[in-house]
PDB file of N, CA and C in Angstrom:
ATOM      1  N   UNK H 134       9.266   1.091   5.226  1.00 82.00           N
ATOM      2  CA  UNK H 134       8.066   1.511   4.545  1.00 82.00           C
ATOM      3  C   UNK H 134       7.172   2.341   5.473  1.00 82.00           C
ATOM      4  N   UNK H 135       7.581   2.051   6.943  1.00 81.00           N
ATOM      5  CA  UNK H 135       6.247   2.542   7.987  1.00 81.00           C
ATOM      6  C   UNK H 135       6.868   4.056   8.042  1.00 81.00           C
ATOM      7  N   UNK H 136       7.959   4.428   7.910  1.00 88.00           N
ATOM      8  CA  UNK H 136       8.736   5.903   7.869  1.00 88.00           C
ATOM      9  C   UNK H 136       7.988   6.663   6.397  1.00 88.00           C
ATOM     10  N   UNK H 137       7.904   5.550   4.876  1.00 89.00           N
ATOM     11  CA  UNK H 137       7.648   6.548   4.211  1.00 89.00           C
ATOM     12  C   UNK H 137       6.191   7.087   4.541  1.00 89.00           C
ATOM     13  N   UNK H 138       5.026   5.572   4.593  1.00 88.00           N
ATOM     14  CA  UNK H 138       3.918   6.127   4.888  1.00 88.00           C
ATOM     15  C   UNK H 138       3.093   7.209   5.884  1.00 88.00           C
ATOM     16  N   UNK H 139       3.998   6.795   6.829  1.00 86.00           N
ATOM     17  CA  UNK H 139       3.565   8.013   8.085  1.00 86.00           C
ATOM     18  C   UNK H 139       4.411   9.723   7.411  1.00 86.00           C
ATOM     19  N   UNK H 140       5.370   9.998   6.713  1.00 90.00           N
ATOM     20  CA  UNK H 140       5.614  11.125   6.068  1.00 90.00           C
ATOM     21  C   UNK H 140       4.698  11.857   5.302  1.00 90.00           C
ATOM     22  N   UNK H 141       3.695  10.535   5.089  1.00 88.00           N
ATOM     23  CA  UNK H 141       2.459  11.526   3.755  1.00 88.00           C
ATOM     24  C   UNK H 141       1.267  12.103   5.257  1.00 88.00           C
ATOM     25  N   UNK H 142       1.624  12.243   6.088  1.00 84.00           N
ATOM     26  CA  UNK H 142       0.787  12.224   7.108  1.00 84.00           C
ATOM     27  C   UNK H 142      -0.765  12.146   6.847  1.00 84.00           C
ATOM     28  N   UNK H 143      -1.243  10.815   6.924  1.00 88.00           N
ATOM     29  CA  UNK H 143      -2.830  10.681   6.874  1.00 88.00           C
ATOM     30  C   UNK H 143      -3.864  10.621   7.829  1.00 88.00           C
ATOM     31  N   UNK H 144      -4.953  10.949   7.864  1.00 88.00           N
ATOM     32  CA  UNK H 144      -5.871  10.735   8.780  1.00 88.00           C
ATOM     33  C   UNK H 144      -5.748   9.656   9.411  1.00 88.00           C
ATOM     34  N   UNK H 145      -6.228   9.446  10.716  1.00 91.00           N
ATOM     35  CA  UNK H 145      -6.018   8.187  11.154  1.00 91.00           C
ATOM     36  C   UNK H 145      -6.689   7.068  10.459  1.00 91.00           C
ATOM     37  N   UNK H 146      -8.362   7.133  10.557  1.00 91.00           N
ATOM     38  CA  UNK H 146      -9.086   6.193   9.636  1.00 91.00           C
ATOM     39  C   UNK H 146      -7.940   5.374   8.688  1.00 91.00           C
ATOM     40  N   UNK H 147      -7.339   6.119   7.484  1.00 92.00           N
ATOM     41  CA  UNK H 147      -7.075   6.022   6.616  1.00 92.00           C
ATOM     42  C   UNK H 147      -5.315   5.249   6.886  1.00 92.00           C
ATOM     43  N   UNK H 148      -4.737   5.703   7.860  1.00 92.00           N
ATOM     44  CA  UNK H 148      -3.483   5.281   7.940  1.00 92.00           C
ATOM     45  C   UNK H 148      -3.499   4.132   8.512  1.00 92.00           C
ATOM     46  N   UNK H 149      -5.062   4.014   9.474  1.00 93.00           N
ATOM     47  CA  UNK H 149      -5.066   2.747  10.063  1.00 93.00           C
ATOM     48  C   UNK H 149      -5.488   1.626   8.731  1.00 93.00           C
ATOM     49  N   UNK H 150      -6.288   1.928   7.907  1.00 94.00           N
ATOM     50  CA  UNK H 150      -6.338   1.009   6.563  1.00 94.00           C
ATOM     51  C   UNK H 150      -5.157   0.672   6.227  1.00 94.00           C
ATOM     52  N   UNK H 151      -4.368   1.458   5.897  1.00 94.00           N
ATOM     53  CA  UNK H 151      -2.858   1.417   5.212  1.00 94.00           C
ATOM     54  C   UNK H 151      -2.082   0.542   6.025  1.00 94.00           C
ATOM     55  N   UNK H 152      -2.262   0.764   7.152  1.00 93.00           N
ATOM     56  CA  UNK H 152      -1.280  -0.362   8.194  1.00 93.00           C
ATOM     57  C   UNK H 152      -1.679  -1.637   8.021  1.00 93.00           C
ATOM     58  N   UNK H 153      -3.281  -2.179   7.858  1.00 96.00           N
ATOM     59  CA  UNK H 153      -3.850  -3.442   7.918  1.00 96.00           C
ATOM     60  C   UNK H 153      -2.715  -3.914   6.275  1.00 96.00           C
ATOM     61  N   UNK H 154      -3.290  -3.228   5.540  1.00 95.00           N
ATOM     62  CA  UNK H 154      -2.556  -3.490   4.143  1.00 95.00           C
ATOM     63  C   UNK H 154      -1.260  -4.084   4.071  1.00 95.00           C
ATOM     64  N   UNK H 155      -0.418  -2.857   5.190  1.00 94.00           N
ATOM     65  CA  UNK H 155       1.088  -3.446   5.247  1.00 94.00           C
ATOM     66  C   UNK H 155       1.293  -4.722   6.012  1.00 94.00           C
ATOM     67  N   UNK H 156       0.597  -4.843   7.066  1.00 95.00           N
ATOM     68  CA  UNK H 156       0.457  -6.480   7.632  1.00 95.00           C
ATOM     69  C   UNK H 156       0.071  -7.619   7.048  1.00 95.00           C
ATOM     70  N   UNK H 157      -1.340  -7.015   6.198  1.00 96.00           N
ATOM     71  CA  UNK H 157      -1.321  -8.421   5.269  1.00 96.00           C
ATOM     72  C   UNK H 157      -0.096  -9.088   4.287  1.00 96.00           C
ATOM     73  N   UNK H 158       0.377  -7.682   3.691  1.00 96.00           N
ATOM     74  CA  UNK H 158       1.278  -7.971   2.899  1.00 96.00           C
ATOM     75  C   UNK H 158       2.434  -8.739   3.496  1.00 96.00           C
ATOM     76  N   UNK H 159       2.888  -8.252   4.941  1.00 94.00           N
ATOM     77  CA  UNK H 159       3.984  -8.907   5.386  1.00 94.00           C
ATOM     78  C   UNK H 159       3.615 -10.895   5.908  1.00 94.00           C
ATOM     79  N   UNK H 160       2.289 -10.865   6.412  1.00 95.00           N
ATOM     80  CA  UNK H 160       1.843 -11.807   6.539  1.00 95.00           C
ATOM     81  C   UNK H 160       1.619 -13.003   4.977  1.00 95.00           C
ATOM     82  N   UNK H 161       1.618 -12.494   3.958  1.00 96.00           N
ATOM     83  CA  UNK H 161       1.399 -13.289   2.919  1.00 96.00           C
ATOM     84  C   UNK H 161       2.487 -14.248   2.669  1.00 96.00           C
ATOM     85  N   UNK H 162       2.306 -15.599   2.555  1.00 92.00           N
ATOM     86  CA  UNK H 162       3.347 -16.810   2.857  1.00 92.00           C
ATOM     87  C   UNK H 162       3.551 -17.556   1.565  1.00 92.00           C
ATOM     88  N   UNK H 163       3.636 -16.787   0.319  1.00 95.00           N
ATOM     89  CA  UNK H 163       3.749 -17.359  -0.851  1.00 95.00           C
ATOM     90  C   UNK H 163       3.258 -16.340  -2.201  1.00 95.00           C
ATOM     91  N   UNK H 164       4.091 -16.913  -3.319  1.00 96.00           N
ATOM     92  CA  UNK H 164       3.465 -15.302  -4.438  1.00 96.00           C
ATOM     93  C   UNK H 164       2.517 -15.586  -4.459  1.00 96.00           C
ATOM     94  N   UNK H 165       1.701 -16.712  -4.878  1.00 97.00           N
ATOM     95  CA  UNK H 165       0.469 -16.286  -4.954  1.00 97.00           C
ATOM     96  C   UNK H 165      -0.221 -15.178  -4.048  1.00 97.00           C
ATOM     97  N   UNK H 166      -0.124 -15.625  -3.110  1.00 97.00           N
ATOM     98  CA  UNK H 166      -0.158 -14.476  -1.525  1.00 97.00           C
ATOM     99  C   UNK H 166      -0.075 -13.229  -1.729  1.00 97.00           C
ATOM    100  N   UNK H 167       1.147 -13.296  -2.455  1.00 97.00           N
ATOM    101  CA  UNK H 167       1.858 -11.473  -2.456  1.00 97.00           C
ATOM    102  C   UNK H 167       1.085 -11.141  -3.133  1.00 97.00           C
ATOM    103  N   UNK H 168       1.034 -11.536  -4.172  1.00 97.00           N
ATOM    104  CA  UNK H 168       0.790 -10.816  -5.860  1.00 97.00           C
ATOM    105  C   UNK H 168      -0.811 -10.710  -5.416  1.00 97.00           C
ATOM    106  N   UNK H 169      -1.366 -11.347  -5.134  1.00 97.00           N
ATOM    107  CA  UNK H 169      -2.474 -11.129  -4.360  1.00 97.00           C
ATOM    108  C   UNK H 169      -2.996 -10.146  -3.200  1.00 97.00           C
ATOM    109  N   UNK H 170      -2.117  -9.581  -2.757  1.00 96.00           N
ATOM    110  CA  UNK H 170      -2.191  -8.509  -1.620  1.00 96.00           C
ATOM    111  C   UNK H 170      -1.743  -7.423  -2.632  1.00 96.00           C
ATOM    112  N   UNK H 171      -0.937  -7.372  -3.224  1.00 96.00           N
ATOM    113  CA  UNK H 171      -0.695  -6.624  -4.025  1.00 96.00           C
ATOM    114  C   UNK H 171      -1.721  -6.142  -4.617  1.00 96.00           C
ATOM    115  N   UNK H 172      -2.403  -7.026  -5.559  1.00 97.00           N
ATOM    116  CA  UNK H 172      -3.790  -6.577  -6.258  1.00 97.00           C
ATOM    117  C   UNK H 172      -4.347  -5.740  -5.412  1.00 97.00           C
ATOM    118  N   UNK H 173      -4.508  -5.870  -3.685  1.00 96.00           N
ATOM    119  CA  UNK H 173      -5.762  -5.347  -2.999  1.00 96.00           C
ATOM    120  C   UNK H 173      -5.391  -4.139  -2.941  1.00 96.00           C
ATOM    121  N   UNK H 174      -4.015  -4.220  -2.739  1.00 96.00           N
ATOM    122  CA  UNK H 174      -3.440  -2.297  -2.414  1.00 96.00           C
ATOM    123  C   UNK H 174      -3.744  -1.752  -3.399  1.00 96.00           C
ATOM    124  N   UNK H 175      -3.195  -1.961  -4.657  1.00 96.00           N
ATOM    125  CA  UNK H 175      -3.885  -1.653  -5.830  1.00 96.00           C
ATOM    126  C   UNK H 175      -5.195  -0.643  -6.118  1.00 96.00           C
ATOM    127  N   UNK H 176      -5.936  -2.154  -5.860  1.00 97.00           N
ATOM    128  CA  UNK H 176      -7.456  -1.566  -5.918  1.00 97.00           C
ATOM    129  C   UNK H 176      -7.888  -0.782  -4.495  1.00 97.00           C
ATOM    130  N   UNK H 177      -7.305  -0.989  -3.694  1.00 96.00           N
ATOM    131  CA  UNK H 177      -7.217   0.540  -2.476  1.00 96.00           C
ATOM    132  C   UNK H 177      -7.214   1.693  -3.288  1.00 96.00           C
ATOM    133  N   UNK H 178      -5.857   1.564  -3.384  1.00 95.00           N
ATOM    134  CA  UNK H 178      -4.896   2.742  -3.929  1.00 95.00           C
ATOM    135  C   UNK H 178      -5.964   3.985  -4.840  1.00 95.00           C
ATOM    136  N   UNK H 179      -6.221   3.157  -5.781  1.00 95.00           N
ATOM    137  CA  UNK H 179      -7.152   3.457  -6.861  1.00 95.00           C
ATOM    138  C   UNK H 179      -8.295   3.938  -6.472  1.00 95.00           C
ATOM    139  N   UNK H 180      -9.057   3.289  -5.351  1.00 95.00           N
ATOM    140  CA  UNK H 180     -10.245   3.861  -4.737  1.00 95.00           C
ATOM    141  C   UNK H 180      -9.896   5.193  -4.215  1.00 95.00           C
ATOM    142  N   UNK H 181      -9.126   5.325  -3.406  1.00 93.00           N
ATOM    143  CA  UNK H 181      -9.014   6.892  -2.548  1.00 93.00           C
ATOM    144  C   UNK H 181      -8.601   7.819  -3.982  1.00 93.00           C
ATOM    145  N   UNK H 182      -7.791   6.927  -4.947  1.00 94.00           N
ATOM    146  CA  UNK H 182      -7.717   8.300  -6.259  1.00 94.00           C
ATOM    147  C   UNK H 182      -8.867   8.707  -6.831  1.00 94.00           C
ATOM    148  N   UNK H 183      -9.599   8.107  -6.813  1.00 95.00           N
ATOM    149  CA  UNK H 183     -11.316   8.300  -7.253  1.00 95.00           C
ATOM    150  C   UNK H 183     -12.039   9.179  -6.719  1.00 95.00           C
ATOM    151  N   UNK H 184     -12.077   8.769  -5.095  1.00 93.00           N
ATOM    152  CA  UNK H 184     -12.339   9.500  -4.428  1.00 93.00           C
ATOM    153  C   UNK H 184     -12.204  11.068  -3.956  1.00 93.00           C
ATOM    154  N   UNK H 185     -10.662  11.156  -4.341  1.00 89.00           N
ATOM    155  CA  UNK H 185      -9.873  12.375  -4.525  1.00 89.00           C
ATOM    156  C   UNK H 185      -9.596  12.457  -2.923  1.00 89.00           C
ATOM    157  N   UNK H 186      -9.537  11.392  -2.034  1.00 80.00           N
ATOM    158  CA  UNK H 186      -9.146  11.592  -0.399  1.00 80.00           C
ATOM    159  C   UNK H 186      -7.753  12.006  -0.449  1.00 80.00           C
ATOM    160  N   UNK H 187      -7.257  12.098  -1.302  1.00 87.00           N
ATOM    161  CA  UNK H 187      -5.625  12.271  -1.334  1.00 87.00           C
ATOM    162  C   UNK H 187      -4.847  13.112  -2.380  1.00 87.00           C
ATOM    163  N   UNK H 188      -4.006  14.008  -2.079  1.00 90.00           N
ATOM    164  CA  UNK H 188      -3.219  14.432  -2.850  1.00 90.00           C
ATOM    165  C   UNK H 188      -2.281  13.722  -4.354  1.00 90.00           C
ATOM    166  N   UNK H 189      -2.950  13.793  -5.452  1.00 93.00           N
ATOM    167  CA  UNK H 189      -1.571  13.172  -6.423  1.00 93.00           C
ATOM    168  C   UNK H 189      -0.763  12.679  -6.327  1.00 93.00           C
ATOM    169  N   UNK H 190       0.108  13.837  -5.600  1.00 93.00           N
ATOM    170  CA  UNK H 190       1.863  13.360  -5.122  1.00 93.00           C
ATOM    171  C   UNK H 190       1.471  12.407  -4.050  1.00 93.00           C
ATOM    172  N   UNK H 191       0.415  12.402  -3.453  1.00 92.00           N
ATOM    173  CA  UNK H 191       0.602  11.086  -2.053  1.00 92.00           C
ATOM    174  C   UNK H 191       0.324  10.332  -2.538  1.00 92.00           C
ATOM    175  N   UNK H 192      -0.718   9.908  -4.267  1.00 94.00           N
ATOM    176  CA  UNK H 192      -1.579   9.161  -4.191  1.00 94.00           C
ATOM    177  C   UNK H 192      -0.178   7.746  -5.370  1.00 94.00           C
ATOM    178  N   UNK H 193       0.803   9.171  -6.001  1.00 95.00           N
ATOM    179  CA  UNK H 193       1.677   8.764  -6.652  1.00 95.00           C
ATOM    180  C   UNK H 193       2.511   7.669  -5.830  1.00 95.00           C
ATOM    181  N   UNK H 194       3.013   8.603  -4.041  1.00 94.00           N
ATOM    182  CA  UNK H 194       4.247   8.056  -3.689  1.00 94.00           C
ATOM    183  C   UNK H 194       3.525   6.495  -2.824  1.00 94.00           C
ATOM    184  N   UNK H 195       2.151   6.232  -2.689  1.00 94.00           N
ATOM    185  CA  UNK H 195       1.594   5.086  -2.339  1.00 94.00           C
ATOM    186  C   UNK H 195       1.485   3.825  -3.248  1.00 94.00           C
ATOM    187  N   UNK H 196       0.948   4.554  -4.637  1.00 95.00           N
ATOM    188  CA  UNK H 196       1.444   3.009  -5.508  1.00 95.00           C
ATOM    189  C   UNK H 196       3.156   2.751  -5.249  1.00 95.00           C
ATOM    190  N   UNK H 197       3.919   3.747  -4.948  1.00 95.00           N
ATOM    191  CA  UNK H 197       5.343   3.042  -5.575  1.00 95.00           C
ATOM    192  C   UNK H 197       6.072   2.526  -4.020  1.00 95.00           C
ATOM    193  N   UNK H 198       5.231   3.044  -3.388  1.00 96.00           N
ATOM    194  CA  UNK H 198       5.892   2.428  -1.829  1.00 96.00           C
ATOM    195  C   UNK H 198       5.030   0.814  -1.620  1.00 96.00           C
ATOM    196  N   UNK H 199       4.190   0.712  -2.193  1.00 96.00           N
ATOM    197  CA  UNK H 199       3.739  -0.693  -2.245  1.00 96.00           C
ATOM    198  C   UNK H 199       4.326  -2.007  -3.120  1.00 96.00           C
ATOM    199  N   UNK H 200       4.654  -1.128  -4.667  1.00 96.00           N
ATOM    200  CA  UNK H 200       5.279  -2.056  -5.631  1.00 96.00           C
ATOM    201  C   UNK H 200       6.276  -1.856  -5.099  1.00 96.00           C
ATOM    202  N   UNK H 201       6.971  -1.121  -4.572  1.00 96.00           N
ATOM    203  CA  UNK H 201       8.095  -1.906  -3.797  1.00 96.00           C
ATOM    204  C   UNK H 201       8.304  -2.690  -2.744  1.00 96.00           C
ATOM    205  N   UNK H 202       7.144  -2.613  -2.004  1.00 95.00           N
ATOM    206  CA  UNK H 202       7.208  -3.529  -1.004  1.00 95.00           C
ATOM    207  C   UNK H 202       7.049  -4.809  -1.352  1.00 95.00           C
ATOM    208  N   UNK H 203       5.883  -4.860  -2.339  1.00 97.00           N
ATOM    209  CA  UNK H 203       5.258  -6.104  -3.615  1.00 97.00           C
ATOM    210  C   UNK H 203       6.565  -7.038  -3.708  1.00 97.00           C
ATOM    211  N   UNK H 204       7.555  -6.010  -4.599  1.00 97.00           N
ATOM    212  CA  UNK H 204       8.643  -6.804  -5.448  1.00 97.00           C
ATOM    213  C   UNK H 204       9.796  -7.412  -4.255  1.00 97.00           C
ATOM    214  N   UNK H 205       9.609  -6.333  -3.260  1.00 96.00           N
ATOM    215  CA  UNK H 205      10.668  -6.961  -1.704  1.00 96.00           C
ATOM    216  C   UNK H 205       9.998  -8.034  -1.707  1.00 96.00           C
ATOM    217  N   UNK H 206       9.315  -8.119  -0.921  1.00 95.00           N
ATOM    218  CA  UNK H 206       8.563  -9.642  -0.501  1.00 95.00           C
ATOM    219  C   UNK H 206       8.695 -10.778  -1.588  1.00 95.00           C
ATOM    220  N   UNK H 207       8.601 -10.527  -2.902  1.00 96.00           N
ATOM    221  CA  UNK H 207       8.582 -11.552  -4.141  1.00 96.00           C
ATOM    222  C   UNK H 207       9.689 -11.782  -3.929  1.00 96.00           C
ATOM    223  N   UNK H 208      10.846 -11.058  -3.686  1.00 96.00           N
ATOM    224  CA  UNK H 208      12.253 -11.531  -4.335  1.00 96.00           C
ATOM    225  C   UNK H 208      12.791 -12.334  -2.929  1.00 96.00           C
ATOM    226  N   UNK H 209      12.317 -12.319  -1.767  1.00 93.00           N
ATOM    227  CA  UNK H 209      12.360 -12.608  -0.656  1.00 93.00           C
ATOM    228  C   UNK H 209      12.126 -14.176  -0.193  1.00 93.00           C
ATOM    229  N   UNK H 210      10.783 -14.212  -1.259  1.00 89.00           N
ATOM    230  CA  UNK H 210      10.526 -15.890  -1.339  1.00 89.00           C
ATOM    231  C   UNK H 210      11.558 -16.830  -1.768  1.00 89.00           C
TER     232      UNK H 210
END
C-alpha cells in the first residue's frame, strides 16, 4: 500500500497524515477496530475532496487503496 500511496506523490504535511492513517489501521486489533479506522480514512478522504487538496484521480485511487486495505485487515482477523 506504502508503494501505491507514495506514487500519488503528496506533500509532505499530507503524506505524513496518510502514513499516521496507515499505522492506525495496521495497529487496529479487532473489526470493531478496523471498521472503525476505516470510517476515519473515510471521513479524511472526503475532507481533502472538499477541500479540493487533491486531484480526482488521486482522490479516487485513495478511497480504493484504503477499502482495500479495510477488507485485507477484516479478512485477516
Amino acid at each position: 500500500m506504502q508503494e501505491r500511496i507514495a506514487a500519488l506523490r503528496l506533500s509532505k504535511p499530507l503524506q505524513g497524515e496518510i502514513d499516521d492513517l496507515v499505522r492506525a489501521l495496521n495497529a487496529a486489533d479487532g473489526k470493531e477496530s478496523v471498521e472503525r479506522e476505516g470510517e476515519m480514512q473515510i471521513a479524511f478522504i472526503l475532507a481533502l475532496e472538499k477541500t479540493k487538496k487533491m486531484r480526482p484521480a488521486d482522490i479516487e485511487a485513495l478511497y480504493m487503496m484504503f477499502d482495500d486495505a479495510v477488507q485485507e485487515r477484516l479478512a485477516n482477523l
